Amino acid sequence: MAIRLIDNEHRARIKVVGVGGSGGNAINRMIESGMHGVEFVAVNTDAQALETSRADFTICIGSSVTRGLGAGADP
């Protein structure tokens, strides 16, 4: 019986999207725990929180409304 390797084209791609402060904290904890093989995306209205994020990608939303500040738990 031959073993066939799966090429990268057919492998599952896992992305974790963390939204807001709690989502960003969860992403940072996952990265600190050594989780590999996952792409992390942090989404927040707070630009300062995104600067300290360890996520692979960050997305700042609502910047025209919040001017990069947090939404104060009132989306």
mmCIF file of N, CA and C in Angstrom:
data_model
loop_
_atom_site.group_PDB
_atom_site.id
_atom_site.type_symbol
_atom_site.label_atom_id
_atom_site.label_comp_id
_atom_site.label_asym_id
_atom_site.label_seq_id
_atom_site.Cartn_x
_atom_site.Cartn_y
_atom_site.Cartn_z
ATOM 1 N N MET A 1 0.849 -1.173 0.000
ATOM 2 C CA MET A 1 0.000 0.000 0.000
ATOM 3 C C MET A 1 0.894 1.235 0.000
ATOM 4 N N ALA A 2 0.711 2.081 -0.965
ATOM 5 C CA ALA A 2 1.515 3.295 -1.094
ATOM 6 C C ALA A 2 0.883 4.428 -0.300
ATOM 7 N N ILE A 3 1.744 5.247 0.264
ATOM 8 C CA ILE A 3 1.280 6.435 0.981
ATOM 9 C C ILE A 3 1.356 7.612 0.022
ATOM 10 N N ARG A 4 0.252 8.317 -0.086
ATOM 11 C CA ARG A 4 0.200 9.462 -0.983
ATOM 12 C C ARG A 4 0.109 10.734 -0.148
ATOM 13 N N LEU A 5 1.012 11.660 -0.381
ATOM 14 C CA LEU A 5 1.001 12.924 0.342
ATOM 15 C C LEU A 5 -0.004 13.873 -0.291
ATOM 16 N N ILE A 6 -0.665 14.632 0.541
ATOM 17 C CA ILE A 6 -1.621 15.623 0.058
ATOM 18 C C ILE A 6 -0.858 16.911 -0.220
ATOM 19 N N ASP A 7 -1.008 17.441 -1.414
ATOM 20 C CA ASP A 7 -0.311 18.686 -1.729
ATOM 21 C C ASP A 7 -1.030 19.862 -1.067
ATOM 22 N N ASN A 8 -0.336 20.978 -0.982
ATOM 23 C CA ASN A 8 -0.872 22.159 -0.306
ATOM 24 C C ASN A 8 -2.151 22.682 -0.949
ATOM 25 N N GLU A 9 -2.320 22.409 -2.230
ATOM 26 C CA GLU A 9 -3.494 22.914 -2.934
ATOM 27 C C GLU A 9 -4.786 22.327 -2.380
ATOM 28 N N HIS A 10 -4.723 21.115 -1.846
ATOM 29 C CA HIS A 10 -5.926 20.440 -1.372
ATOM 30 C C HIS A 10 -6.038 20.399 0.153
ATOM 31 N N ARG A 11 -5.145 21.023 0.833
ATOM 32 C CA ARG A 11 -5.212 21.062 2.297
ATOM 33 C C ARG A 11 -6.228 22.102 2.750
ATOM 34 N N ALA A 12 -6.807 21.850 3.895
ATOM 35 C CA ALA A 12 -7.737 22.818 4.473
ATOM 36 C C ALA A 12 -6.958 24.041 4.944
ATOM 37 N N ARG A 13 -7.518 25.210 4.703
ATOM 38 C CA ARG A 13 -6.921 26.444 5.209
ATOM 39 C C ARG A 13 -7.804 26.941 6.345
ATOM 40 N N ILE A 14 -7.210 27.132 7.497
ATOM 41 C CA ILE A 14 -7.960 27.549 8.675
ATOM 42 C C ILE A 14 -7.622 29.000 8.970
ATOM 43 N N LYS A 15 -8.667 29.812 9.117
ATOM 44 C CA LYS A 15 -8.498 31.215 9.477
ATOM 45 C C LYS A 15 -9.355 31.491 10.699
ATOM 46 N N VAL A 16 -8.760 32.163 11.673
ATOM 47 C CA VAL A 16 -9.483 32.557 12.871
ATOM 48 C C VAL A 16 -9.627 34.067 12.822
ATOM 49 N N VAL A 17 -10.874 34.547 12.936
ATOM 50 C CA VAL A 17 -11.149 35.977 12.913
ATOM 51 C C VAL A 17 -11.618 36.380 14.301
ATOM 52 N N GLY A 18 -10.872 37.291 14.931
ATOM 53 C CA GLY A 18 -11.246 37.809 16.233
ATOM 54 C C GLY A 18 -11.788 39.214 16.074
ATOM 55 N N VAL A 19 -12.980 39.473 16.620
ATOM 56 C CA VAL A 19 -13.624 40.770 16.476
ATOM 57 C C VAL A 19 -13.692 41.456 17.832
ATOM 58 N N GLY A 20 -13.244 42.717 17.864
ATOM 59 C CA GLY A 20 -13.292 43.507 19.086
ATOM 60 C C GLY A 20 -12.162 43.157 20.040
ATOM 61 N N GLY A 21 -12.236 43.736 21.217
ATOM 62 C CA GLY A 21 -11.190 43.527 22.212
ATOM 63 C C GLY A 21 -11.071 42.087 22.662
ATOM 64 N N SER A 22 -12.192 41.445 22.925
ATOM 65 C CA SER A 22 -12.161 40.047 23.369
ATOM 66 C C SER A 22 -11.632 39.131 22.283
ATOM 67 N N GLY A 23 -12.060 39.367 21.044
ATOM 68 C CA GLY A 23 -11.573 38.558 19.930
ATOM 69 C C GLY A 23 -10.084 38.729 19.723
ATOM 70 N N GLY A 24 -9.607 39.970 19.875
ATOM 71 C CA GLY A 24 -8.171 40.233 19.761
ATOM 72 C C GLY A 24 -7.382 39.552 20.863
ATOM 73 N N ASN A 25 -7.925 39.586 22.087
ATOM 74 C CA ASN A 25 -7.262 38.907 23.203
ATOM 75 C C ASN A 25 -7.207 37.404 22.971
ATOM 76 N N ALA A 26 -8.292 36.843 22.456
ATOM 77 C CA ALA A 26 -8.327 35.403 22.182
ATOM 78 C C ALA A 26 -7.279 35.024 21.139
ATOM 79 N N ILE A 27 -7.161 35.832 20.089
ATOM 80 C CA ILE A 27 -6.157 35.572 19.053
ATOM 81 C C ILE A 27 -4.757 35.622 19.644
ATOM 82 N N ASN A 28 -4.472 36.651 20.431
ATOM 83 C CA ASN A 28 -3.136 36.761 21.033
ATOM 84 C C ASN A 28 -2.825 35.558 21.910
ATOM 85 N N ARG A 29 -3.815 35.077 22.668
ATOM 86 C CA ARG A 29 -3.604 33.902 23.530
ATOM 87 C C ARG A 29 -3.333 32.653 22.699
ATOM 88 N N MET A 30 -4.063 32.494 21.590
ATOM 89 C CA MET A 30 -3.838 31.332 20.723
ATOM 90 C C MET A 30 -2.432 31.356 20.143
ATOM 91 N N ILE A 31 -1.991 32.527 19.714
ATOM 92 C CA ILE A 31 -0.648 32.653 19.141
ATOM 93 C C ILE A 31 0.407 32.383 20.210
ATOM 94 N N GLU A 32 0.215 32.947 21.410
ATOM 95 C CA GLU A 32 1.164 32.740 22.507
ATOM 96 C C GLU A 32 1.237 31.270 22.921
ATOM 97 N N SER A 33 0.134 30.532 22.746
ATOM 98 C CA SER A 33 0.127 29.117 23.128
ATOM 99 C C SER A 33 0.853 28.244 22.108
ATOM 100 N N GLY A 34 1.241 28.847 20.971
ATOM 101 C CA GLY A 34 2.014 28.108 19.978
ATOM 102 C C GLY A 34 1.189 27.474 18.877
ATOM 103 N N MET A 35 -0.032 27.925 18.685
ATOM 104 C CA MET A 35 -0.877 27.366 17.631
ATOM 105 C C MET A 35 -0.277 27.696 16.265
ATOM 106 N N HIS A 36 -0.101 26.677 15.430
ATOM 107 C CA HIS A 36 0.507 26.855 14.110
ATOM 108 C C HIS A 36 -0.431 26.343 13.026
ATOM 109 N N GLY A 37 -0.172 26.749 11.802
ATOM 110 C CA GLY A 37 -0.970 26.288 10.676
ATOM 111 C C GLY A 37 -2.297 27.000 10.539
ATOM 112 N N VAL A 38 -2.429 28.135 11.203
ATOM 113 C CA VAL A 38 -3.671 28.902 11.203
ATOM 114 C C VAL A 38 -3.337 30.345 10.851
ATOM 115 N N GLU A 39 -4.170 30.993 10.045
ATOM 116 C CA GLU A 39 -4.024 32.425 9.786
ATOM 117 C C GLU A 39 -4.942 33.160 10.744
ATOM 118 N N PHE A 40 -4.423 34.211 11.361
ATOM 119 C CA PHE A 40 -5.195 34.981 12.326
ATOM 120 C C PHE A 40 -5.500 36.365 11.768
ATOM 121 N N VAL A 41 -6.755 36.798 11.955
ATOM 122 C CA VAL A 41 -7.200 38.110 11.497
ATOM 123 C C VAL A 41 -7.876 38.801 12.679
ATOM 124 N N ALA A 42 -7.421 40.014 13.014
ATOM 125 C CA ALA A 42 -8.033 40.793 14.085
ATOM 126 C C ALA A 42 -8.800 41.959 13.466
ATOM 127 N N VAL A 43 -10.048 42.142 13.909
ATOM 128 C CA VAL A 43 -10.907 43.221 13.420
ATOM 129 C C VAL A 43 -11.340 44.043 14.626
ATOM 130 N N ASN A 44 -11.169 45.372 14.531
ATOM 131 C CA ASN A 44 -11.490 46.210 15.677
ATOM 132 C C ASN A 44 -11.712 47.644 15.215
ATOM 133 N N THR A 45 -12.432 48.428 16.017
ATOM 134 C CA THR A 45 -12.548 49.862 15.768
ATOM 135 C C THR A 45 -11.404 50.611 16.437
ATOM 136 N N ASP A 46 -10.730 49.957 17.362
ATOM 137 C CA ASP A 46 -9.650 50.562 18.145
ATOM 138 C C ASP A 46 -8.304 50.329 17.460
ATOM 139 N N ALA A 47 -7.785 51.374 16.800
ATOM 140 C CA ALA A 47 -6.525 51.255 16.059
ATOM 141 C C ALA A 47 -5.359 50.930 16.984
ATOM 142 N N GLN A 48 -5.378 51.457 18.206
ATOM 143 C CA GLN A 48 -4.289 51.196 19.150
ATOM 144 C C GLN A 48 -4.248 49.714 19.531
ATOM 145 N N ALA A 49 -5.396 49.112 19.711
ATOM 146 C CA ALA A 49 -5.446 47.679 20.030
ATOM 147 C C ALA A 49 -4.904 46.856 18.871
ATOM 148 N N LEU A 50 -5.169 47.287 17.647
ATOM 149 C CA LEU A 50 -4.682 46.557 16.480
ATOM 150 C C LEU A 50 -3.166 46.660 16.348
ATOM 151 N N GLU A 51 -2.586 47.778 16.801
ATOM 152 C CA GLU A 51 -1.126 47.939 16.732
ATOM 153 C C GLU A 51 -0.406 46.911 17.590
ATOM 154 N N THR A 52 -1.015 46.500 18.680
ATOM 155 C CA THR A 52 -0.378 45.536 19.582
ATOM 156 C C THR A 52 -0.814 44.100 19.297
ATOM 157 N N SER A 53 -1.685 43.930 18.313
ATOM 158 C CA SER A 53 -2.166 42.593 17.970
ATOM 159 C C SER A 53 -1.051 41.765 17.354
ATOM 160 N N ARG A 54 -1.051 40.478 17.656
ATOM 161 C CA ARG A 54 -0.074 39.550 17.075
ATOM 162 C C ARG A 54 -0.638 38.850 15.842
ATOM 163 N N ALA A 55 -1.822 39.248 15.413
ATOM 164 C CA ALA A 55 -2.485 38.613 14.274
ATOM 165 C C ALA A 55 -1.691 38.826 12.992
ATOM 166 N N ASP A 56 -1.862 37.895 12.056
ATOM 167 C CA ASP A 56 -1.209 38.009 10.755
ATOM 168 C C ASP A 56 -1.745 39.202 9.977
ATOM 169 N N PHE A 57 -3.029 39.462 10.116
ATOM 170 C CA PHE A 57 -3.679 40.562 9.417
ATOM 171 C C PHE A 57 -4.553 41.323 10.401
ATOM 172 N N THR A 58 -4.628 42.642 10.242
ATOM 173 C CA THR A 58 -5.505 43.456 11.076
ATOM 174 C C THR A 58 -6.385 44.313 10.170
ATOM 175 N N ILE A 59 -7.621 44.514 10.595
ATOM 176 C CA ILE A 59 -8.571 45.327 9.845
ATOM 177 C C ILE A 59 -9.208 46.317 10.814
ATOM 178 N N CYS A 60 -9.022 47.608 10.538
ATOM 179 C CA CYS A 60 -9.636 48.653 11.354
ATOM 180 C C CYS A 60 -10.953 49.052 10.688
ATOM 181 N N ILE A 61 -12.046 48.894 11.415
ATOM 182 C CA ILE A 61 -13.360 49.229 10.864
ATOM 183 C C ILE A 61 -13.923 50.457 11.571
ATOM 184 N N GLY A 62 -14.816 51.159 10.900
ATOM 185 C CA GLY A 62 -15.505 52.291 11.507
ATOM 186 C C GLY A 62 -14.630 53.483 11.806
ATOM 187 N N SER A 63 -13.497 53.606 11.136
ATOM 188 C CA SER A 63 -12.560 54.690 11.465
ATOM 189 C C SER A 63 -13.144 56.072 11.182
ATOM 190 N N SER A 64 -14.074 56.188 10.249
ATOM 191 C CA SER A 64 -14.673 57.499 9.977
ATOM 192 C C SER A 64 -15.644 57.904 11.087
ATOM 193 N N VAL A 65 -16.164 56.926 11.816
ATOM 194 C CA VAL A 65 -17.093 57.210 12.907
ATOM 195 C C VAL A 65 -16.361 57.333 14.235
ATOM 196 N N THR A 66 -15.451 56.407 14.515
ATOM 197 C CA THR A 66 -14.774 56.383 15.819
ATOM 198 C C THR A 66 -13.419 57.081 15.806
ATOM 199 N N ARG A 67 -12.958 57.492 14.621
ATOM 200 C CA ARG A 67 -11.637 58.122 14.454
ATOM 201 C C ARG A 67 -10.525 57.229 15.006
ATOM 202 N N GLY A 68 -10.700 55.913 14.859
ATOM 203 C CA GLY A 68 -9.693 54.962 15.305
ATOM 204 C C GLY A 68 -9.764 54.629 16.779
ATOM 205 N N LEU A 69 -10.720 55.222 17.476
ATOM 206 C CA LEU A 69 -10.908 54.920 18.894
ATOM 207 C C LEU A 69 -11.877 53.757 19.024
ATOM 208 N N GLY A 70 -11.927 53.173 20.182
ATOM 209 C CA GLY A 70 -12.850 52.069 20.402
ATOM 210 C C GLY A 70 -14.294 52.538 20.387
ATOM 211 N N ALA A 71 -15.202 51.610 20.232
ATOM 212 C CA ALA A 71 -16.632 51.928 20.207
ATOM 213 C C ALA A 71 -17.232 51.942 21.609
ATOM 214 N N GLY A 72 -16.435 51.655 22.618
ATOM 215 C CA GLY A 72 -16.921 51.688 23.990
ATOM 216 C C GLY A 72 -18.021 50.677 24.261
ATOM 217 N N ALA A 73 -17.924 49.507 23.651
ATOM 218 C CA ALA A 73 -18.906 48.430 23.802
ATOM 219 C C ALA A 73 -20.302 48.863 23.373
ATOM 220 N N ASP A 74 -20.368 49.870 22.487
ATOM 221 C CA ASP A 74 -21.652 50.353 21.971
ATOM 222 C C ASP A 74 -21.584 50.425 20.450
ATOM 223 N N PRO A 75 -21.622 49.236 19.803
ATOM 224 C CA PRO A 75 -21.472 49.222 18.343
ATOM 225 C C PRO A 75 -22.667 49.847 17.687
#
